[in-house]
Tab-separated table of N, CA and C in Angstrom:
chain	number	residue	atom	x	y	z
A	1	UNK	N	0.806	-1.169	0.000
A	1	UNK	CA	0.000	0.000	0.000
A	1	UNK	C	0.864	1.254	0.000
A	2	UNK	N	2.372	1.333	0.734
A	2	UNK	CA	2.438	2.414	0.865
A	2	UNK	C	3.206	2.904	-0.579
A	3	UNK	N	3.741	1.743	-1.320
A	3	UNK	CA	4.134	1.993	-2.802
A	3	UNK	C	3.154	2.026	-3.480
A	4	UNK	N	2.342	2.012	-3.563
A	4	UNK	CA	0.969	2.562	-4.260
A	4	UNK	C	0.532	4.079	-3.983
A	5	UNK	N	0.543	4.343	-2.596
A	5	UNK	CA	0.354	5.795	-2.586
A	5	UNK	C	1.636	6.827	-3.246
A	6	UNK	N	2.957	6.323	-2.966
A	6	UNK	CA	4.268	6.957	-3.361
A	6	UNK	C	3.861	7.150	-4.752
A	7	UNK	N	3.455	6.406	-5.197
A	7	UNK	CA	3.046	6.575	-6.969
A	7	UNK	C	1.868	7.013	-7.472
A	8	UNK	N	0.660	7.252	-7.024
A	8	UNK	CA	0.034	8.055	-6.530
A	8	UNK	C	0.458	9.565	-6.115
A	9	UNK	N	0.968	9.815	-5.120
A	9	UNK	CA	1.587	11.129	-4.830
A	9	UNK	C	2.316	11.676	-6.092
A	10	UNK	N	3.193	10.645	-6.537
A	10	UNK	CA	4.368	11.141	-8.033
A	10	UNK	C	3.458	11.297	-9.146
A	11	UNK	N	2.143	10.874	-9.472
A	11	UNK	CA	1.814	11.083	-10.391
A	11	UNK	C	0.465	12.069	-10.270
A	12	UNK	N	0.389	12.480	-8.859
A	12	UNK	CA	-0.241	13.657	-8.650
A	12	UNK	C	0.477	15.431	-9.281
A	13	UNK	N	1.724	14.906	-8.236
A	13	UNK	CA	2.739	15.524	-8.596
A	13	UNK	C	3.359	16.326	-9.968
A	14	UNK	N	2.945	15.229	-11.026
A	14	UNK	CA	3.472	15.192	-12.169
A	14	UNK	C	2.175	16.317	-13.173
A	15	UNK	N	0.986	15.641	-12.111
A	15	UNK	CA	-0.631	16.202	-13.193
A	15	UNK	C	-0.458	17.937	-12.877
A	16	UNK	N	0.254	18.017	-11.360
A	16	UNK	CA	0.265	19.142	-10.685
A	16	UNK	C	1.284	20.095	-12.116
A	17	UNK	N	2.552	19.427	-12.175
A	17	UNK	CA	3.521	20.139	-12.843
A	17	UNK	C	2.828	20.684	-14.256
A	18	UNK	N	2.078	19.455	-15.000
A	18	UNK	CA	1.699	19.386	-16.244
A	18	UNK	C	0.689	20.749	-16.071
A	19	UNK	N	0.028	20.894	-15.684
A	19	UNK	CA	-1.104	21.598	-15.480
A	19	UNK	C	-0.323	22.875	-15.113
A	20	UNK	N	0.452	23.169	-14.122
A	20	UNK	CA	1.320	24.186	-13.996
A	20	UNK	C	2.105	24.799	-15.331
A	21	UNK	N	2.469	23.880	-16.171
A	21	UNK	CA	3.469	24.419	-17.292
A	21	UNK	C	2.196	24.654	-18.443
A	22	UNK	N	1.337	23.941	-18.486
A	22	UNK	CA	-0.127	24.337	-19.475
A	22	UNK	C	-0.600	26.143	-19.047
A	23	UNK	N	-0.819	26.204	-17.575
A	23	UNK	CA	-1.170	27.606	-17.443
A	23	UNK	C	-0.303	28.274	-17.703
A	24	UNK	N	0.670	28.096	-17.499
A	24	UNK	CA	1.486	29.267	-17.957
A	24	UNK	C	2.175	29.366	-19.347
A	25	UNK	N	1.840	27.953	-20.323
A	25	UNK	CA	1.933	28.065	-21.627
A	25	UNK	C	0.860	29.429	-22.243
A	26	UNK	N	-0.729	28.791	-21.540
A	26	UNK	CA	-1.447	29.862	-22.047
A	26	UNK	C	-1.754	31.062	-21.661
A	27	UNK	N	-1.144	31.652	-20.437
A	27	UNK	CA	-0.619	32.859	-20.203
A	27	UNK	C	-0.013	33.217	-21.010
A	28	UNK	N	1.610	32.528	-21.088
A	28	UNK	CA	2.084	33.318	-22.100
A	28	UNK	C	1.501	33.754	-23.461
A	29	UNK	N	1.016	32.550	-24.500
A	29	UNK	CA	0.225	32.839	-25.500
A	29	UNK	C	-0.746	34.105	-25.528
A	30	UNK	N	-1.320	33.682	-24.167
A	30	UNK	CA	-2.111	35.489	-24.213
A	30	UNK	C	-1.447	36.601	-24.213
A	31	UNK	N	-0.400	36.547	-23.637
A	31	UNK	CA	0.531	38.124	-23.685
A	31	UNK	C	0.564	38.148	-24.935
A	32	UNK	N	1.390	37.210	-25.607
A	32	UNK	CA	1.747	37.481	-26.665
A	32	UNK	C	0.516	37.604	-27.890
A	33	UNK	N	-0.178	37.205	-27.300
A	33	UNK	CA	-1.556	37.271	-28.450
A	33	UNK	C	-1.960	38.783	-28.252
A	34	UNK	N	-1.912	39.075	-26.688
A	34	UNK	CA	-2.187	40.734	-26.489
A	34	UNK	C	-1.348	41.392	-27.360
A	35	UNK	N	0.020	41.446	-27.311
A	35	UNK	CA	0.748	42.341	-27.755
A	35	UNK	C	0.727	42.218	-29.171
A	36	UNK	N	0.303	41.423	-29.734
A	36	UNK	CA	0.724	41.255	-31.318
A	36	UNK	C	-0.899	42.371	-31.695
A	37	UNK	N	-1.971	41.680	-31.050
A	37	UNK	CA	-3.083	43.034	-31.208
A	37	UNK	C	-2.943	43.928	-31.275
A	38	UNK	N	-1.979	44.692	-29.723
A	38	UNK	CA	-2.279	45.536	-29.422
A	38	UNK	C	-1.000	46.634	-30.783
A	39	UNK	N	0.275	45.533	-30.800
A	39	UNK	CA	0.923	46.312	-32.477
A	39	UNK	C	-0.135	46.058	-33.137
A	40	UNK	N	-0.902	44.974	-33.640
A	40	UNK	CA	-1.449	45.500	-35.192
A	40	UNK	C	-2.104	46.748	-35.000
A	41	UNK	N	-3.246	47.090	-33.887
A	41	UNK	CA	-3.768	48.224	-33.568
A	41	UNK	C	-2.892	49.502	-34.290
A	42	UNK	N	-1.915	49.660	-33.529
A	42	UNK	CA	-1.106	50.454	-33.477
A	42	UNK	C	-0.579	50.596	-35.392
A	43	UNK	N	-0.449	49.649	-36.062
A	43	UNK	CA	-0.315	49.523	-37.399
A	43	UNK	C	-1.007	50.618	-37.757
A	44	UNK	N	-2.919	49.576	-37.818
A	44	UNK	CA	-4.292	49.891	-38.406
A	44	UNK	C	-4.126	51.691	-38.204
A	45	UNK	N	-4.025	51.831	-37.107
A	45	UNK	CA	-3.913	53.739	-36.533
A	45	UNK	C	-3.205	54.335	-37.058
A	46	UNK	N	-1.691	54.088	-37.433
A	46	UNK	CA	-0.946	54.501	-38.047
A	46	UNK	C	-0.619	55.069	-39.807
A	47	UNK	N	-1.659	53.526	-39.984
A	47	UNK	CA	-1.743	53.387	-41.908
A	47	UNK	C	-3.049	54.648	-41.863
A	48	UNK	N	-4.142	54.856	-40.965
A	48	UNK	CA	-5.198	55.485	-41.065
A	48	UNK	C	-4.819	56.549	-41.100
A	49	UNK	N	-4.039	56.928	-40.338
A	49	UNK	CA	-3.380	58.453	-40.020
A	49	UNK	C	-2.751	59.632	-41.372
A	50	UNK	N	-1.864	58.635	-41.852
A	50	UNK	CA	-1.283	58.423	-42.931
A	50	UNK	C	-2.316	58.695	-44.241
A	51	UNK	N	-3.362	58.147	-44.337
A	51	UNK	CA	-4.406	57.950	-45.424
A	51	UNK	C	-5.007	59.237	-45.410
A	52	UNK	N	-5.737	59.566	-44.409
A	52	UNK	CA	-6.107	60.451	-44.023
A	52	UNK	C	-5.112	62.209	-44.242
A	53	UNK	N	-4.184	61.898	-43.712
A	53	UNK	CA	-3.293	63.416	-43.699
A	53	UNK	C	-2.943	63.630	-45.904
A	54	UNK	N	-2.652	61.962	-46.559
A	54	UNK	CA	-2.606	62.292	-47.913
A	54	UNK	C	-4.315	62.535	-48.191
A	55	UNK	N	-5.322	62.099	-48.193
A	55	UNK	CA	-6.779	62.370	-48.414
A	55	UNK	C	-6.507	64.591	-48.174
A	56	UNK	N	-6.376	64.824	-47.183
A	56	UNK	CA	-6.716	66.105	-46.536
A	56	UNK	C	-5.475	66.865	-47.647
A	57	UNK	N	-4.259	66.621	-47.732
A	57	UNK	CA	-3.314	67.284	-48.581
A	57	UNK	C	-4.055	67.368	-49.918
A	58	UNK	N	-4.929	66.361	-50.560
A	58	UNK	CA	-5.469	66.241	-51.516
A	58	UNK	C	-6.536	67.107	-51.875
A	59	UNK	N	-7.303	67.522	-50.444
A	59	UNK	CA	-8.431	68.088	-50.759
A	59	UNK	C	-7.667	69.848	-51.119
A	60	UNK	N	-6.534	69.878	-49.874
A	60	UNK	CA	-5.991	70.950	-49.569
A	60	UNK	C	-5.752	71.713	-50.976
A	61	UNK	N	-4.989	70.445	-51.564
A	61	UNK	CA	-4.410	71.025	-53.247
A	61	UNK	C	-5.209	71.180	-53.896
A	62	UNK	N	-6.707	70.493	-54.103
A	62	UNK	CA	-7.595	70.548	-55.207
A	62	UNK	C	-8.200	72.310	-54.776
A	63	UNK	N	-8.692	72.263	-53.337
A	63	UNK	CA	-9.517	73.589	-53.014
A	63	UNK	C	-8.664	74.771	-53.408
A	64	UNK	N	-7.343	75.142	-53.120
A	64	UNK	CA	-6.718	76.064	-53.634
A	64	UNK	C	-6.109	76.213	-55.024
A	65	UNK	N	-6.307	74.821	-55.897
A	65	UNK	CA	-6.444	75.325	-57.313
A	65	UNK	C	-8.132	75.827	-57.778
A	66	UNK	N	-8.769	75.075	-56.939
A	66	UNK	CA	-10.264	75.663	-57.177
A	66	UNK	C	-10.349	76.976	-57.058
A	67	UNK	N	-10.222	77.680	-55.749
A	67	UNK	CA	-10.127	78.584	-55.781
A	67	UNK	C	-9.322	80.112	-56.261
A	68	UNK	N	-7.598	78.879	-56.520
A	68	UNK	CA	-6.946	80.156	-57.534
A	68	UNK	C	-7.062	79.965	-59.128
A	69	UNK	N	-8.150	79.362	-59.495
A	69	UNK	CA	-8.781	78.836	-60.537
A	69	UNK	C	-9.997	79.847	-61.003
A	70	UNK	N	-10.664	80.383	-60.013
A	70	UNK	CA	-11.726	80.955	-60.050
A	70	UNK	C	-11.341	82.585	-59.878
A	71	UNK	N	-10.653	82.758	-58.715
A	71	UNK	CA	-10.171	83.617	-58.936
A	71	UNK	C	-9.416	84.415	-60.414
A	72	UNK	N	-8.813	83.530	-61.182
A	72	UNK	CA	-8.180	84.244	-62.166
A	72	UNK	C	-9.049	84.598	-63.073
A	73	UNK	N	-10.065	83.551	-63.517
A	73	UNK	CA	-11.320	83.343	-63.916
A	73	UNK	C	-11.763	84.657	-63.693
A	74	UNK	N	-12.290	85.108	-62.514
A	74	UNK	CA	-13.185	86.069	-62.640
A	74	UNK	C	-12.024	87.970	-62.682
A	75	UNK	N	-10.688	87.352	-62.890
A	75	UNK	CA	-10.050	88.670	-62.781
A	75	UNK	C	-10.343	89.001	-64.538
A	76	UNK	N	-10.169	87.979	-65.193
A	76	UNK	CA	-9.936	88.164	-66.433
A	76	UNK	C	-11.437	88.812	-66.811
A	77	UNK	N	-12.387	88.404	-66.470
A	77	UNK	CA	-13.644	88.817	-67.016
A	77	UNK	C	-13.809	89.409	-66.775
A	78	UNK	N	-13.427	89.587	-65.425
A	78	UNK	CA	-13.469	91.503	-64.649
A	78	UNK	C	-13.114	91.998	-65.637
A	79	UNK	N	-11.240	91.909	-66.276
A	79	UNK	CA	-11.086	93.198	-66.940
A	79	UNK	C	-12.255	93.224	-67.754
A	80	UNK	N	-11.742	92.708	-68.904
A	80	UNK	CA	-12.852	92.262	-70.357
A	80	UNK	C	-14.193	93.011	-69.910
A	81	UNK	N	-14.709	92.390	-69.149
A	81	UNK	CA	-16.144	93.304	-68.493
A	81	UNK	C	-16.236	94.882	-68.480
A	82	UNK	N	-15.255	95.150	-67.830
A	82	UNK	CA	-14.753	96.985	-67.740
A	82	UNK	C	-14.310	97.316	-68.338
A	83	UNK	N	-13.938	96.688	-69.820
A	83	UNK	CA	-13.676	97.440	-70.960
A	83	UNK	C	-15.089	97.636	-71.697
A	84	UNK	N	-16.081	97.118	-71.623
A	84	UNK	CA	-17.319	96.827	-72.283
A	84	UNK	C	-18.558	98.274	-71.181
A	85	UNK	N	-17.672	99.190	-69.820
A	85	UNK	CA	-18.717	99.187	-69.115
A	85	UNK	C	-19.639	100.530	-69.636
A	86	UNK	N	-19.622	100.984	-70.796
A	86	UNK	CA	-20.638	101.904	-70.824
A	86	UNK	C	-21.504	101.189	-71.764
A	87	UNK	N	-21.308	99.976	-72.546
A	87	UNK	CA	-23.079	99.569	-72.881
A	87	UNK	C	-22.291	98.488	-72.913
A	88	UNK	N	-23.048	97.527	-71.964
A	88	UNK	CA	-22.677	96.136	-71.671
A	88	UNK	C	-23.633	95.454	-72.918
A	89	UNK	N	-22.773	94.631	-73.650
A	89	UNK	CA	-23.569	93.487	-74.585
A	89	UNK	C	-24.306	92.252	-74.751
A	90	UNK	N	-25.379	91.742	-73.833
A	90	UNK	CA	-25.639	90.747	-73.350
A	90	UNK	C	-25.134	89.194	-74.146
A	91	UNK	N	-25.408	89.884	-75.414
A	91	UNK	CA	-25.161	88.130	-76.188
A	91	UNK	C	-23.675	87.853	-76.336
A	92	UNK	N	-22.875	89.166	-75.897
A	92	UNK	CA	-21.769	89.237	-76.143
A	92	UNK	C	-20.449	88.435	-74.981
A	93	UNK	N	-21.383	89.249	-73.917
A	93	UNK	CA	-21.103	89.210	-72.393
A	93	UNK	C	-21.182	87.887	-72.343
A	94	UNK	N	-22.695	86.989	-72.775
A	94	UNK	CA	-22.955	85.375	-72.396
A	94	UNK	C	-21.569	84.336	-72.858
A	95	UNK	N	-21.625	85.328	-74.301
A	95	UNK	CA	-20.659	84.142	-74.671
A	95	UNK	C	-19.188	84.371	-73.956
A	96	UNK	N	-18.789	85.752	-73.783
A	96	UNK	CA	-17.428	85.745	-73.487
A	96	UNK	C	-17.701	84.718	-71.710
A	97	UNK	N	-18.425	84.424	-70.986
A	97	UNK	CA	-19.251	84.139	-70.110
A	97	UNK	C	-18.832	82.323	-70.542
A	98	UNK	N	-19.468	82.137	-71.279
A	98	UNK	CA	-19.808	81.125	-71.468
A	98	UNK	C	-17.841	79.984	-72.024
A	99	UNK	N	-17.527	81.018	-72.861
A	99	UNK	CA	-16.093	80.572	-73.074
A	99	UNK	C	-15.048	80.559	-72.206
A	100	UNK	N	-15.205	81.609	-70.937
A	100	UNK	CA	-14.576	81.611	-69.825
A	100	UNK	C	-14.978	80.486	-69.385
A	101	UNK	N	-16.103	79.556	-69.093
A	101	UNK	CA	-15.953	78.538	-68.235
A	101	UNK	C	-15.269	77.234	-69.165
A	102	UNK	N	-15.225	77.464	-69.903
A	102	UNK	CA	-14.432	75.938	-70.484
A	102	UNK	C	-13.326	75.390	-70.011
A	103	UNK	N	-13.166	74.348	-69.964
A	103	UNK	CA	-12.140	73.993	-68.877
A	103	UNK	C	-12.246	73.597	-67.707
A	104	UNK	N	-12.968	74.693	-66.998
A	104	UNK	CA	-13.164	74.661	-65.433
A	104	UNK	C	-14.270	73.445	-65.052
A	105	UNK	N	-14.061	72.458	-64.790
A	105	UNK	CA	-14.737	71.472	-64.319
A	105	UNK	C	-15.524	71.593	-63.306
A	106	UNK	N	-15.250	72.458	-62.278
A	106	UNK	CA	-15.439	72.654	-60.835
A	106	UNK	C	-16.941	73.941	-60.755
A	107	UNK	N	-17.091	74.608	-61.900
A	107	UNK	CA	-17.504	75.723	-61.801
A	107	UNK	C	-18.589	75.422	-62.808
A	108	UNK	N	-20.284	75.585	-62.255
A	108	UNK	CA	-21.352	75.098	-63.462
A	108	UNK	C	-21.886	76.432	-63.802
A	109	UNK	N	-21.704	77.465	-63.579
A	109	UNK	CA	-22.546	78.783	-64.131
A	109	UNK	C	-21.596	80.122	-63.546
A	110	UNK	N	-21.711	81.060	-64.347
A	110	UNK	CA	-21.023	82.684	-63.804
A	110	UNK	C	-22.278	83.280	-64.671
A	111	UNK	N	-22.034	84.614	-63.581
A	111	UNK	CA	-22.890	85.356	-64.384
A	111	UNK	C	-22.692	86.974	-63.658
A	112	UNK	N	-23.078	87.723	-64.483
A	112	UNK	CA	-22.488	88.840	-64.283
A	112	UNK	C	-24.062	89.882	-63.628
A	113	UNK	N	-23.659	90.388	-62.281
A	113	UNK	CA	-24.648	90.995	-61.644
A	113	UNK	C	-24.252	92.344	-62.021
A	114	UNK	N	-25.643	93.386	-61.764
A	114	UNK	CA	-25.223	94.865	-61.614
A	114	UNK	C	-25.212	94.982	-60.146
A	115	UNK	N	-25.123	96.073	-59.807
A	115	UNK	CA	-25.240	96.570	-58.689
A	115	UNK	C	-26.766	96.726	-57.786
A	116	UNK	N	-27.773	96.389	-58.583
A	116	UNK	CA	-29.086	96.525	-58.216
A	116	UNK	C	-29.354	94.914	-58.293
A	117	UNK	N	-28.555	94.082	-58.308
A	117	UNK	CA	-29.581	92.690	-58.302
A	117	UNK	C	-29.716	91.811	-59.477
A	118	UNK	N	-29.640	92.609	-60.820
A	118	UNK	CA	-30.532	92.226	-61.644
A	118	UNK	C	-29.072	91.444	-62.785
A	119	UNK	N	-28.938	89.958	-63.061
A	119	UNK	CA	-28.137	89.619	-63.666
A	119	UNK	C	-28.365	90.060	-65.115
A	120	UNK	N	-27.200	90.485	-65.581
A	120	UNK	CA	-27.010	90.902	-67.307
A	120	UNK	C	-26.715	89.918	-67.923
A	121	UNK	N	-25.771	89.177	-67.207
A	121	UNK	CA	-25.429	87.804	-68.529
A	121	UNK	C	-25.181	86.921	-67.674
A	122	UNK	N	-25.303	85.407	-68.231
A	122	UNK	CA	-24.984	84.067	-67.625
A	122	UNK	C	-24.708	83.101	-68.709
A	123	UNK	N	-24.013	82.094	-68.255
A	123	UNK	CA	-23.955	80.774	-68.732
A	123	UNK	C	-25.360	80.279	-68.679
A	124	UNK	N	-26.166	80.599	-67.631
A	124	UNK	CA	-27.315	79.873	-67.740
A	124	UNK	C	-28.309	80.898	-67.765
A	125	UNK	N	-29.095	80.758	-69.185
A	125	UNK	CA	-30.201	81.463	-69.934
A	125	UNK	C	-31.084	81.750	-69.109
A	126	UNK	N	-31.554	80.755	-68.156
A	126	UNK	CA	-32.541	80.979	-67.101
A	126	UNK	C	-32.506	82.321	-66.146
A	127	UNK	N	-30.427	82.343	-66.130
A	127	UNK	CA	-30.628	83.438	-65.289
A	127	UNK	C	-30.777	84.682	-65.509
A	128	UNK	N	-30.632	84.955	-66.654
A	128	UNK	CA	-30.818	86.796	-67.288
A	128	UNK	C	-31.985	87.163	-66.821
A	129	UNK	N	-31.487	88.766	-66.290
A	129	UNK	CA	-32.589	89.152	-66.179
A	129	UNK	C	-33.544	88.812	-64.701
A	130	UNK	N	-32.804	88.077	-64.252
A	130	UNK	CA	-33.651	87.258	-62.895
A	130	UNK	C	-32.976	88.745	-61.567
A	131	UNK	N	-33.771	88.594	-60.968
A	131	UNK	CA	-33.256	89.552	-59.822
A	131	UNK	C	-32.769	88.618	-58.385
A	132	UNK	N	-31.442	88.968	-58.312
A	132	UNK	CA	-30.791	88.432	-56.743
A	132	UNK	C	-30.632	88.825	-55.586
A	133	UNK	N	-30.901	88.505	-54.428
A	133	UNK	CA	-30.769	89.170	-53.091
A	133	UNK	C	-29.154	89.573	-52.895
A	134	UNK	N	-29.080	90.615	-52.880
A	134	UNK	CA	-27.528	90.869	-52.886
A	134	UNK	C	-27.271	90.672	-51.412
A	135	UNK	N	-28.140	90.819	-50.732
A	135	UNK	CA	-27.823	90.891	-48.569
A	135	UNK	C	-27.280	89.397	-48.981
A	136	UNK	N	-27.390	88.494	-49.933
A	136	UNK	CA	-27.033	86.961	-49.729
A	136	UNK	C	-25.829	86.935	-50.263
A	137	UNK	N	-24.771	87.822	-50.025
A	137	UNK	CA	-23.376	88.003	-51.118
A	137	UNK	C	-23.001	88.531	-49.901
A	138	UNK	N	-22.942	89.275	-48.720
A	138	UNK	CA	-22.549	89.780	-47.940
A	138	UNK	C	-22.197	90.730	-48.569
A	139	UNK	N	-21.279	91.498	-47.578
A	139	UNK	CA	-21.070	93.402	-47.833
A	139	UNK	C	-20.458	93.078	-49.058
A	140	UNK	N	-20.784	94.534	-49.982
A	140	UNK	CA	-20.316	94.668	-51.250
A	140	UNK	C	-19.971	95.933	-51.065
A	141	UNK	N	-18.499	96.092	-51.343
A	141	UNK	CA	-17.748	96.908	-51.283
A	141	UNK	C	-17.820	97.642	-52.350
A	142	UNK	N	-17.974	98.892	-52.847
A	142	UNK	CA	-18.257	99.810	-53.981
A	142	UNK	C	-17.123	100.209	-54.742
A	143	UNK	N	-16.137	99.892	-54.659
A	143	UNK	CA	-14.427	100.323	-55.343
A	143	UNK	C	-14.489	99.811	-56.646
A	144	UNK	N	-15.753	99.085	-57.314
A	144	UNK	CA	-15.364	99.104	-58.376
A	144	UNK	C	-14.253	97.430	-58.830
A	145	UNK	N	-14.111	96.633	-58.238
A	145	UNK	CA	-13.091	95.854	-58.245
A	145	UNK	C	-13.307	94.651	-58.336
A	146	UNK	N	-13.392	93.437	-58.954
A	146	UNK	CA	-13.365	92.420	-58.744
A	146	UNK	C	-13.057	91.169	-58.159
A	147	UNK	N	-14.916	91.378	-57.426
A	147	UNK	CA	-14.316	90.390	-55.992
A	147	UNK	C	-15.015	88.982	-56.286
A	148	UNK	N	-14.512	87.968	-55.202
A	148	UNK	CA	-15.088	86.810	-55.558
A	148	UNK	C	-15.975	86.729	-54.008
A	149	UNK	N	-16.944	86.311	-53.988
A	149	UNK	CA	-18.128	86.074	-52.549
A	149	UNK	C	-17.471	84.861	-51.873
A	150	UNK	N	-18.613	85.086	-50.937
A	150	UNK	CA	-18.074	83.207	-50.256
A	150	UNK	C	-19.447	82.618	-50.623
A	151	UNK	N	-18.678	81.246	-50.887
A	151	UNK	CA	-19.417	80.072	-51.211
A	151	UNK	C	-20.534	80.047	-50.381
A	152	UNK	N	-21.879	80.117	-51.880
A	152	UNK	CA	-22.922	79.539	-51.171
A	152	UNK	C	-23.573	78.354	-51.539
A	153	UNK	N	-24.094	77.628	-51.040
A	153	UNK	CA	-24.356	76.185	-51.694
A	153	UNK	C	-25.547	76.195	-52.006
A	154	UNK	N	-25.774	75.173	-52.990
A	154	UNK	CA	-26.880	74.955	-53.588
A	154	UNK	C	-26.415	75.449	-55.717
């Protein structure tokens, strides 16, 4: 009997060890399963970051050719316009109007306001002649000069 328990005890012993080196096999595995997450994380955040800052440089570059796009756009017609300003030519105005936008992808209509509201020429036929809320252009400065508004949508 008592070599039966001795072997018994040793192979308690042994289930004890086995079981001891199993938990802490899968401890370890979990660290390491943590940490390999917790880098890819750190990857995923990184590549996003990255995507994101080229996305935003992208928009950055497109909006300021848009806008120094439009700008030149409307300097040129400015002049052209103020050479025309004691009898403005409507069919004349449309087309020089209308040939200024070629090209410009970004830009679906111009049109040339007076000072009272009332558009003289456009790309779009609909708009001649139509009267505009100028309070919706914000302050308009009277110098005579060619300005560009802020974007309104729609």
């Amino acid at each position: 009997m008592g070599s039966q328990s001795s072997v018994l005890d040793l192979l308690e012993d042994r289930i004890r060890r086995v079981r001891l080196i199993a938990f802490a096999l899968a401890a370890l595995v979990s660290v390491l399963t943590g940490g390999y997450l917790f880098l890819a994380l750190k990857d995923i955040e990184d590549a996003t970051l990255q995507r994101v800052t080229l996305y935003s440089r992208v928009l950055e570059s497109e909006t300021t050719n848009l806008v120094e796009g439009a700008a030149s756009l409307l300097t040129s017609v400015g002049d052209t316009v103020q050479f025309q300003q004691a009898e403005i030519d409507p069919v004349l105005t449309t087309r020089l109007l209308k040939d200024s936008l070629t090209g410009h992808r970004t830009l679906r209509s111009l049109s040339l306001v007076d000072p009272q509201g009332r558009v003289l020429a456009s790309t779009n036929a609909a708009n001649v002649d139509q009267r505009i809320n100028l309070s919706r252009l914000g302050t308009i400065v009277g110098d005579d000069r060619v300005r560009m508004g802020p974007y309104l949508p729609g």
